[in-house]
CSV table of C-alpha atoms in Angstrom, one decimal:
chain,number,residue,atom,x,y,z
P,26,UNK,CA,-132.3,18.8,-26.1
P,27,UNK,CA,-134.8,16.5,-27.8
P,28,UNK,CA,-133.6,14.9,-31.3
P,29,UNK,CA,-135.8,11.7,-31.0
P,30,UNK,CA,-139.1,11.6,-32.8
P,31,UNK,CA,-141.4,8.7,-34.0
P,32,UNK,CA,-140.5,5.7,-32.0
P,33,UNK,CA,-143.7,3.8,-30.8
P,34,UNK,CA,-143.6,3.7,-26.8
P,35,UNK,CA,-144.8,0.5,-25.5
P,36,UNK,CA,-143.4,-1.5,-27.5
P,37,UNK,CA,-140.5,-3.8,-26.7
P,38,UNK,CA,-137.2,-2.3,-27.5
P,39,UNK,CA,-134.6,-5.2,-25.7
P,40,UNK,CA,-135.4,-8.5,-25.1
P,41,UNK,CA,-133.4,-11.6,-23.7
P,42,UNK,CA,-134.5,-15.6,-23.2
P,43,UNK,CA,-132.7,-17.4,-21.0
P,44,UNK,CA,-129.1,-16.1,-21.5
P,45,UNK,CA,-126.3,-17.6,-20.3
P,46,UNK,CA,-122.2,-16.6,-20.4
P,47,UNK,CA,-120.0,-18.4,-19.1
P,48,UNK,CA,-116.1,-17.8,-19.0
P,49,UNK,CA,-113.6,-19.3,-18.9
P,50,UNK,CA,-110.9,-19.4,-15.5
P,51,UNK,CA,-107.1,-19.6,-15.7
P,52,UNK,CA,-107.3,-22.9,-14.4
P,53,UNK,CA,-109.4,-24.4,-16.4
P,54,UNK,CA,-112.5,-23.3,-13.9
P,55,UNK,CA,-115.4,-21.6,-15.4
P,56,UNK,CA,-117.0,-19.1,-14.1
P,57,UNK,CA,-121.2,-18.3,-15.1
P,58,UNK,CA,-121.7,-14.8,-15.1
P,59,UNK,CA,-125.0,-14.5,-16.6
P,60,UNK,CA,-127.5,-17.9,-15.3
P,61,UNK,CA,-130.6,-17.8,-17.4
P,62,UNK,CA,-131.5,-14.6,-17.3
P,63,UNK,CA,-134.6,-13.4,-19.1
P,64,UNK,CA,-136.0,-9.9,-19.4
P,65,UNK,CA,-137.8,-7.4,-21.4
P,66,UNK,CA,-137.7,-3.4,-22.2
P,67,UNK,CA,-140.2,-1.3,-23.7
P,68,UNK,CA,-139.7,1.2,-25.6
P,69,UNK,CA,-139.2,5.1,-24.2
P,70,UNK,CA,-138.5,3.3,-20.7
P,71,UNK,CA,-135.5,3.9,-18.7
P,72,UNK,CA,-134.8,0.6,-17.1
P,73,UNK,CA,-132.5,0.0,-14.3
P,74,UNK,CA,-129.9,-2.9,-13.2
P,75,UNK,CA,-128.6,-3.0,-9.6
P,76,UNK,CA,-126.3,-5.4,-8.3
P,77,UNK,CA,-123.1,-5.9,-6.5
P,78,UNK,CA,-120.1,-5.7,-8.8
P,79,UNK,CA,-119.3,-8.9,-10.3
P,80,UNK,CA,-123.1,-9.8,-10.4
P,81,UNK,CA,-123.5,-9.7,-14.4
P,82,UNK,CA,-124.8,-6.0,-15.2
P,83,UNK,CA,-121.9,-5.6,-17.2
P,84,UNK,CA,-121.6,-8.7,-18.9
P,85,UNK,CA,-125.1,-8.1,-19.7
P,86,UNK,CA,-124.9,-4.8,-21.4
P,87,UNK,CA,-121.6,-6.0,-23.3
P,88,UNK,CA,-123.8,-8.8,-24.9
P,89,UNK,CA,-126.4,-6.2,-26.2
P,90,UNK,CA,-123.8,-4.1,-27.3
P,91,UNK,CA,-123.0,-7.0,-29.7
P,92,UNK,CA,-119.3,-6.8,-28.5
P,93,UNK,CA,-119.6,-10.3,-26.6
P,94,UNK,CA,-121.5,-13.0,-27.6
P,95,UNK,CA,-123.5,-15.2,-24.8
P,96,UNK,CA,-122.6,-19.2,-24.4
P,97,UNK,CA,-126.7,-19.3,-24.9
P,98,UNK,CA,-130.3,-18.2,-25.1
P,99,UNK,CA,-131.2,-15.3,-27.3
P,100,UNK,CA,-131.3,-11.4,-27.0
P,101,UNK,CA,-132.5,-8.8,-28.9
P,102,UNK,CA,-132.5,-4.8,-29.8
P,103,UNK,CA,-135.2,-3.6,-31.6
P,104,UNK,CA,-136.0,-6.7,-33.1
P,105,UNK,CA,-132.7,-7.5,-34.4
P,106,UNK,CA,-130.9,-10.4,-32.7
P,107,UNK,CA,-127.6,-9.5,-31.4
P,108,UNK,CA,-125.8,-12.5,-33.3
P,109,UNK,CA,-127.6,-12.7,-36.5
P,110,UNK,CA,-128.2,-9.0,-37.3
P,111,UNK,CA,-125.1,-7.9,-35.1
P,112,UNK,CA,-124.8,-4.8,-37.5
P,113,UNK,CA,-128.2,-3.7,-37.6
P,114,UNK,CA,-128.1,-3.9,-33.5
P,115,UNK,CA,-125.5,-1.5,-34.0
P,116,UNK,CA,-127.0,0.8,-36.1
P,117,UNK,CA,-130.0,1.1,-33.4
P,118,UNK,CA,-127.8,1.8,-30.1
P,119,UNK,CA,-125.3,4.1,-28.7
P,120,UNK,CA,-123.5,2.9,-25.5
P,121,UNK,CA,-121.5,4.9,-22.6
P,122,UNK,CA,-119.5,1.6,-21.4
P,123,UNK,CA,-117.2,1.6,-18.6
P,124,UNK,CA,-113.8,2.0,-20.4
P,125,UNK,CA,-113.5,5.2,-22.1
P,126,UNK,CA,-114.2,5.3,-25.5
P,127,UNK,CA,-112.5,8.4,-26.5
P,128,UNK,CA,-109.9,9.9,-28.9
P,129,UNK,CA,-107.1,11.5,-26.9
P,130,UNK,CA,-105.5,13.3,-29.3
P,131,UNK,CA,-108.6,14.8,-30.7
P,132,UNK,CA,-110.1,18.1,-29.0
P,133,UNK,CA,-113.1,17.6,-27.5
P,134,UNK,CA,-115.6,19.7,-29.8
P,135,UNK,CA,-113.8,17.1,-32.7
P,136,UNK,CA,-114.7,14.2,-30.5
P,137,UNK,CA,-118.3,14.5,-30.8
P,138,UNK,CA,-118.4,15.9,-34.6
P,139,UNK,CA,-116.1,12.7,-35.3
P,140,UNK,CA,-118.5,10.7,-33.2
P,141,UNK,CA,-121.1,11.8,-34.7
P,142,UNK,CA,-119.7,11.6,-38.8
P,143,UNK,CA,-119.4,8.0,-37.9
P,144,UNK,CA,-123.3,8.0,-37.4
P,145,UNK,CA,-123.8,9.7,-40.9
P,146,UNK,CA,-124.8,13.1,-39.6
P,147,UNK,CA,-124.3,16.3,-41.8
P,148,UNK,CA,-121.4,18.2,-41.2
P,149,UNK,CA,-124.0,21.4,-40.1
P,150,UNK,CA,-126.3,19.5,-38.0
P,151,UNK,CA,-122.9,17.7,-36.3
P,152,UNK,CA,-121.8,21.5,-35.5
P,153,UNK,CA,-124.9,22.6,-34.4
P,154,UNK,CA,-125.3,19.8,-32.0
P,155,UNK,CA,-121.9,20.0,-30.9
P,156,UNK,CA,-122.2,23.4,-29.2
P,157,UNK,CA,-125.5,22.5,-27.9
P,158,UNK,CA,-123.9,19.6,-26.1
P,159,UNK,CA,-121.0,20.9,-25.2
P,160,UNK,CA,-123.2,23.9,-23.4
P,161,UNK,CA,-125.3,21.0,-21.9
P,162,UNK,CA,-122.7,19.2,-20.5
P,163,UNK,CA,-120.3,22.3,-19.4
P,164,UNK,CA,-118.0,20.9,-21.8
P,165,UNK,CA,-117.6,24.9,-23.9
P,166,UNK,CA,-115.1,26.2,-22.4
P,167,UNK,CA,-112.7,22.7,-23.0
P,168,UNK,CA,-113.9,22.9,-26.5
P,169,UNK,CA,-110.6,23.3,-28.2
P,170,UNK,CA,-108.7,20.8,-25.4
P,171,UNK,CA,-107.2,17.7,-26.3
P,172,UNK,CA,-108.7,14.9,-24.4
P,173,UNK,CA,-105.5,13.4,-23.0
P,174,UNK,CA,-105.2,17.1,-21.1
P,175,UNK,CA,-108.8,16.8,-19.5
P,176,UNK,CA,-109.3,15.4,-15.8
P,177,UNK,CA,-111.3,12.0,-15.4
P,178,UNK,CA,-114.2,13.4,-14.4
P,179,UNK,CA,-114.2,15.5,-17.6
P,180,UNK,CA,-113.4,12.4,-19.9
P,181,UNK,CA,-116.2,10.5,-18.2
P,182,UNK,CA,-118.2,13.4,-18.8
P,183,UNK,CA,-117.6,13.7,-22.7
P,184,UNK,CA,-117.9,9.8,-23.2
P,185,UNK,CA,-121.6,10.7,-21.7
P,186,UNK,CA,-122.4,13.6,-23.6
P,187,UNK,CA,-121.4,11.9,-27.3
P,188,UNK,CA,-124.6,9.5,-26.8
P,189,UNK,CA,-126.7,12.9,-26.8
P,190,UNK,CA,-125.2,13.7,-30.3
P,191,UNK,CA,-126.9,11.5,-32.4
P,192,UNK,CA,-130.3,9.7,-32.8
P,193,UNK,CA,-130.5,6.3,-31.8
P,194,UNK,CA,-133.4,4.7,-30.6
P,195,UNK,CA,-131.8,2.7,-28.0
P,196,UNK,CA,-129.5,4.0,-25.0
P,197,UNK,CA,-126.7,2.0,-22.6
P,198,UNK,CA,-125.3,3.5,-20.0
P,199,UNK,CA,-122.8,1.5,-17.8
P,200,UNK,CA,-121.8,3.7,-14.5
P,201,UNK,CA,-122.4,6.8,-16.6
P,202,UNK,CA,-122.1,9.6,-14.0
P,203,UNK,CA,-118.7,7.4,-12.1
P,204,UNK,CA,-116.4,10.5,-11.1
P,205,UNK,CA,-119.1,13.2,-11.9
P,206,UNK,CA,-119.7,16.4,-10.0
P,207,UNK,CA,-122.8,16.7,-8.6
P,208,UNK,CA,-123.6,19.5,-10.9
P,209,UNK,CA,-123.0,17.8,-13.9
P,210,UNK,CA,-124.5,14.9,-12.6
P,211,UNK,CA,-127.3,16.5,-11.8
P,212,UNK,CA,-127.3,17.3,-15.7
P,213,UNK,CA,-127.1,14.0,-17.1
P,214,UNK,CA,-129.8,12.7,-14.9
P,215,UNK,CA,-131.9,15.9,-16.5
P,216,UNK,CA,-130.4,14.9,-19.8
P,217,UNK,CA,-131.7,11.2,-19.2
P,218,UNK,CA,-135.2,12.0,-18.4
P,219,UNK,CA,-135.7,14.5,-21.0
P,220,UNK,CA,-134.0,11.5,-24.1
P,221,UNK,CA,-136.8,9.1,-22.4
P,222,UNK,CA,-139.7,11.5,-23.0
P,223,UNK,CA,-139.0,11.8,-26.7
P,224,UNK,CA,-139.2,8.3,-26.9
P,225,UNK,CA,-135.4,7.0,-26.0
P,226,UNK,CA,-135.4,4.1,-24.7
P,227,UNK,CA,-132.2,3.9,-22.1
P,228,UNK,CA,-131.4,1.5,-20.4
P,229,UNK,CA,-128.2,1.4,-17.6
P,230,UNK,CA,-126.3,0.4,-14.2
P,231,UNK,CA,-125.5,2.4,-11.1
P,232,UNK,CA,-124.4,1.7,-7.4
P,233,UNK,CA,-126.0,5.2,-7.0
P,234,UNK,CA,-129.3,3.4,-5.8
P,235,UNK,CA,-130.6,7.2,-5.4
P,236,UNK,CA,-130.1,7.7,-8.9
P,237,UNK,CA,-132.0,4.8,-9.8
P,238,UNK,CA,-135.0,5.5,-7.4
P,239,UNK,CA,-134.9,8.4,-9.1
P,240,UNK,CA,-134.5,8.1,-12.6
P,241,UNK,CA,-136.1,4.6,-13.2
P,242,UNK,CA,-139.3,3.1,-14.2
P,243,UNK,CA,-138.5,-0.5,-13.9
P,244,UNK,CA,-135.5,-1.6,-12.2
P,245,UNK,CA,-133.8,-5.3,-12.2
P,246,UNK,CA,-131.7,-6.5,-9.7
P,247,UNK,CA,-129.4,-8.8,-10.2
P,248,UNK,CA,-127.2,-11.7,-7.7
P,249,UNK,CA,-124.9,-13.8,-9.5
P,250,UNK,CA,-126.2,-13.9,-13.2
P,251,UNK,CA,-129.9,-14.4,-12.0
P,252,UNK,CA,-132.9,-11.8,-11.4
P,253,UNK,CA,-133.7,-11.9,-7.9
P,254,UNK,CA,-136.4,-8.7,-8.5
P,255,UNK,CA,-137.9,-6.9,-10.7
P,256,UNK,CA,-140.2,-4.1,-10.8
P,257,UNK,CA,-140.8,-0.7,-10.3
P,258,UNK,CA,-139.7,0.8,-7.1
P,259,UNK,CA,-142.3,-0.1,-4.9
P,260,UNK,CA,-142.6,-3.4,-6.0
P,261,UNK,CA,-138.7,-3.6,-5.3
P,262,UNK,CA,-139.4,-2.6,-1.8
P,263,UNK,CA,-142.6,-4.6,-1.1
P,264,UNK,CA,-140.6,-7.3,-1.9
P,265,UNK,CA,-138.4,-6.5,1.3
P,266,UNK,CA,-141.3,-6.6,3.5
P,267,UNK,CA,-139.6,-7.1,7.3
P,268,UNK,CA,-137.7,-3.7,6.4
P,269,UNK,CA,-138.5,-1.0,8.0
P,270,UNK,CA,-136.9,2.6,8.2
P,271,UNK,CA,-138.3,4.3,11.9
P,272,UNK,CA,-137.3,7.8,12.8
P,273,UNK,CA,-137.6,8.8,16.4
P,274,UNK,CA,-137.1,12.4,17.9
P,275,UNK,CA,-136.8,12.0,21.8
P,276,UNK,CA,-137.2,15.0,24.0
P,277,UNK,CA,-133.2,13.8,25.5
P,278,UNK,CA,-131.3,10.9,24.2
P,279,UNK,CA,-129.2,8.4,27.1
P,280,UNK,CA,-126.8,6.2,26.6
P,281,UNK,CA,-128.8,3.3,27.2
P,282,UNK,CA,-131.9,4.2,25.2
P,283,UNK,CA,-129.2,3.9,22.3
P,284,UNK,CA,-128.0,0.6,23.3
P,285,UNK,CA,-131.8,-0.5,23.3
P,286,UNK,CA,-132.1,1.0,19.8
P,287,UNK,CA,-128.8,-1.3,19.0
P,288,UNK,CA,-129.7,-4.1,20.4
P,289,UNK,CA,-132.5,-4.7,17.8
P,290,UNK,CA,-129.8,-5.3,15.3
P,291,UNK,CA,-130.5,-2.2,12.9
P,292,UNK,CA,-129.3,-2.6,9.2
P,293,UNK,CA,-128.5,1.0,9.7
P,294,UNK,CA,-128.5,3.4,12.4
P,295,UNK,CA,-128.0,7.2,12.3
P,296,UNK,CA,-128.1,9.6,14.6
P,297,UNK,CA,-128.3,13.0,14.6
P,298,UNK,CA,-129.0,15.4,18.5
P,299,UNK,CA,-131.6,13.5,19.4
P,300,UNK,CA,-133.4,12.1,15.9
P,301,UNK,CA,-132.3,8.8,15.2
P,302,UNK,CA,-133.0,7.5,11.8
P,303,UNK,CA,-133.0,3.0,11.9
P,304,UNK,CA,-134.0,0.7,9.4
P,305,UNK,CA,-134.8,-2.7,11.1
P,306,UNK,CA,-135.8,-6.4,9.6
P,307,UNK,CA,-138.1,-7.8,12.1
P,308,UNK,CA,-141.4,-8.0,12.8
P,309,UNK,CA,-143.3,-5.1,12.9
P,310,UNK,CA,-145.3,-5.5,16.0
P,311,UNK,CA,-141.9,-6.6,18.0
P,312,UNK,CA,-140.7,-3.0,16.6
P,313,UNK,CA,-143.8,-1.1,17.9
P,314,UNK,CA,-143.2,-2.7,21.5
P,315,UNK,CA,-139.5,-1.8,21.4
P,316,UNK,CA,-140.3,1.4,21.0
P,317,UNK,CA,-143.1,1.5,23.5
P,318,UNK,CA,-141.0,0.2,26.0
P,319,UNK,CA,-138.5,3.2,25.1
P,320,UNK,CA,-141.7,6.0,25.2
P,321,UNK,CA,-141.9,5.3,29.0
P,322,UNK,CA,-138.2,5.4,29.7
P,323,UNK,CA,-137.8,8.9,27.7
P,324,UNK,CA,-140.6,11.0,25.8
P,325,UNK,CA,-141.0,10.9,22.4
P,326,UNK,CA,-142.0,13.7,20.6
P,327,UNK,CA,-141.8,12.3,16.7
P,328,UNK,CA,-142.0,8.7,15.1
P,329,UNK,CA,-142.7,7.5,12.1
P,330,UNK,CA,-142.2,4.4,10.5
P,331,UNK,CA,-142.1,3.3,6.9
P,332,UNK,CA,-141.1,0.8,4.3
P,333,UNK,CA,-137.2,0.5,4.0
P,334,UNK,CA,-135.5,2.5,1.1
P,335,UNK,CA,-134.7,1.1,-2.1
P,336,UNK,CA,-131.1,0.5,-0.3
P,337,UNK,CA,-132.5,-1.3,2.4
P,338,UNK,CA,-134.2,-3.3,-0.2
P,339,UNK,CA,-130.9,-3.8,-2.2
P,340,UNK,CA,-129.5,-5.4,0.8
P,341,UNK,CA,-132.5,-7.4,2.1
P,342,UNK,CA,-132.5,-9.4,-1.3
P,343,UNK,CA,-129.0,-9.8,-2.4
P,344,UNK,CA,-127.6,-10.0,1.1
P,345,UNK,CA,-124.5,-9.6,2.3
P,346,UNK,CA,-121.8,-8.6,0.2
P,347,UNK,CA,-119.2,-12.1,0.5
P,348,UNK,CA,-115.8,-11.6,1.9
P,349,UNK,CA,-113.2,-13.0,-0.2
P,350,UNK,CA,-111.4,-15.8,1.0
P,351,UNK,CA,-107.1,-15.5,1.8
């Protein structure tokens, strides 16, 4: 399913300078959800934000979208600033945000025929296209339903697919695969991928971090309105550089050998027979004698040790997720 032709990759599709949102409290507080934050997007790139919930991704997107504006700084989409030219930003994006934006009492074919009328598409090419998706997305066979009748995971799944049905350059996706099957989502990741080759640029949030390793070619993360990294991948997990993942088959596993394994204070730990599977911030020689130590206590007969995961990452530079105070 490729309906996107002619858009120069490289260029820079979204841009922002030093935006800043701040809201207001109930008691007069006010709270700063975006801090400055300054990025760029090129064009045909599927660009990734990461960060805990409440950390701005949202904000962010809702401000591109045109449908917030920030307190300051500038972005734009496709050239157009987001303020000034509001309407032509519109014209240039489709967005999957998280509420659903979705017609309940319309089926679902006329969902994405309507969605896509809006969009000034012929009434041939918008049937056309709406079969195509609906096959796509395993949406045929609910064709005829109204969408007040489907299951979550089926609404979710139509919000998604009405962003394949027409041709704009630029692509948001906010949690897009939330409540998904992994069949389906498996199909929208494909879906992604394949927009983004044309020339699509798309750009979106997850907590999925596998998704992200996976789909992304630059990926911001984001703590409290500011970017604390961005890259791609492995730059996002160089950046982490005391993490490491170390998996260890032992010929027998004791009790105590898994205490040792503890008592270096593992960011994760999982075992499985007699594999264990630890990521670890520390030094790395301090690691290597741990282990050395544990070699003479009970054979090893695998180890390997590499950089931490983009999750290990995730929680290296944000930290901590805060507990709320009572």
């Amino acid at each position: 399913m490729s309906y996107v032709v002619g858009y120069c990759m490289g260029n820079i599709a979204v841009q922002t300078q030093d935006i800043i949102k701040v809201y207001k409290g109930q008691v007069r507080q006010r709270a700063r959800a975006l801090d400055g934050l300054t990025l760029s997007v090129r064009e045909g790139e599927i660009f990734g934000l990461l960060g805990r919930n409440g950390a701005g991704k949202t904000t962010l997107l809702r401000i591109l979208t045109t449908l917030i504006p920030p307190t300051s700084g500038t972005a734009s989409v496709m050239g157009y600033d987001v303020q000034r030219d509001a309407l032509k930003v519109r014209q240039h994006i489709c967005a999957v945000l998280q509420e659903n934006a979705l017609e309940m009492f319309l089926s679902v074919k006329d969902n994405l025929t309507t969605y896509a009328r809006f969009h000034s598409m012929p009434s041939h090419e918008r049937e056309r296209r709406a079969v195509h998706v609906m096959e796509r997305f395993g949406l045929a066979e609910h064709g005829s339903k109204k969408v007040m009748d489907l299951s979550g995971g089926l609404k979710r799944r139509l919000q998604v697919a009405k962003v394949f049905m027409v041709d704009k350059p630029v692509v948001f996706l906010d949690e897009a695969t939330t409540g998904m099957d992994p069949i389906y989502k498996r199909a929208v990741l494909d879906a992604i991928r394949e927009q983004a080759r044309s020339g699509r640029t798309i750009l979106l949030t997850t907590h999925i971090l596998q998704e992200a390793e996976e789909l992304c070619d630059t990926i911001a993360m984001i703590n409290r309105g500011k970017i604390v990294a961005l890259g791609d991948v492995n730059a996002i997990k160089a950046k982490a550089t005391s993490v490491f993942e170390v998996s260890i088959t032992f010929e027998h596993l004791t009790d105590d050998v898994v205490a040792s394994l503890h008592a270096l204070a593992p960011m994760r730990l999982e075992q499985s027979g007699t594999s264990v599977v630890l990521c670890v911030n520390g030094v790395e020689t301090h690691l290597l004698e741990t282990i050395t130590q544990l070699s003479r206590r009970v054979p090893i007969a695998h180890l390997e040790i590499n950089g931490g995961t983009l999750e290990d990452a995730f929680v290296e530079l944000l930290g901590p997720a805060e507990e709320k105070k009572t």
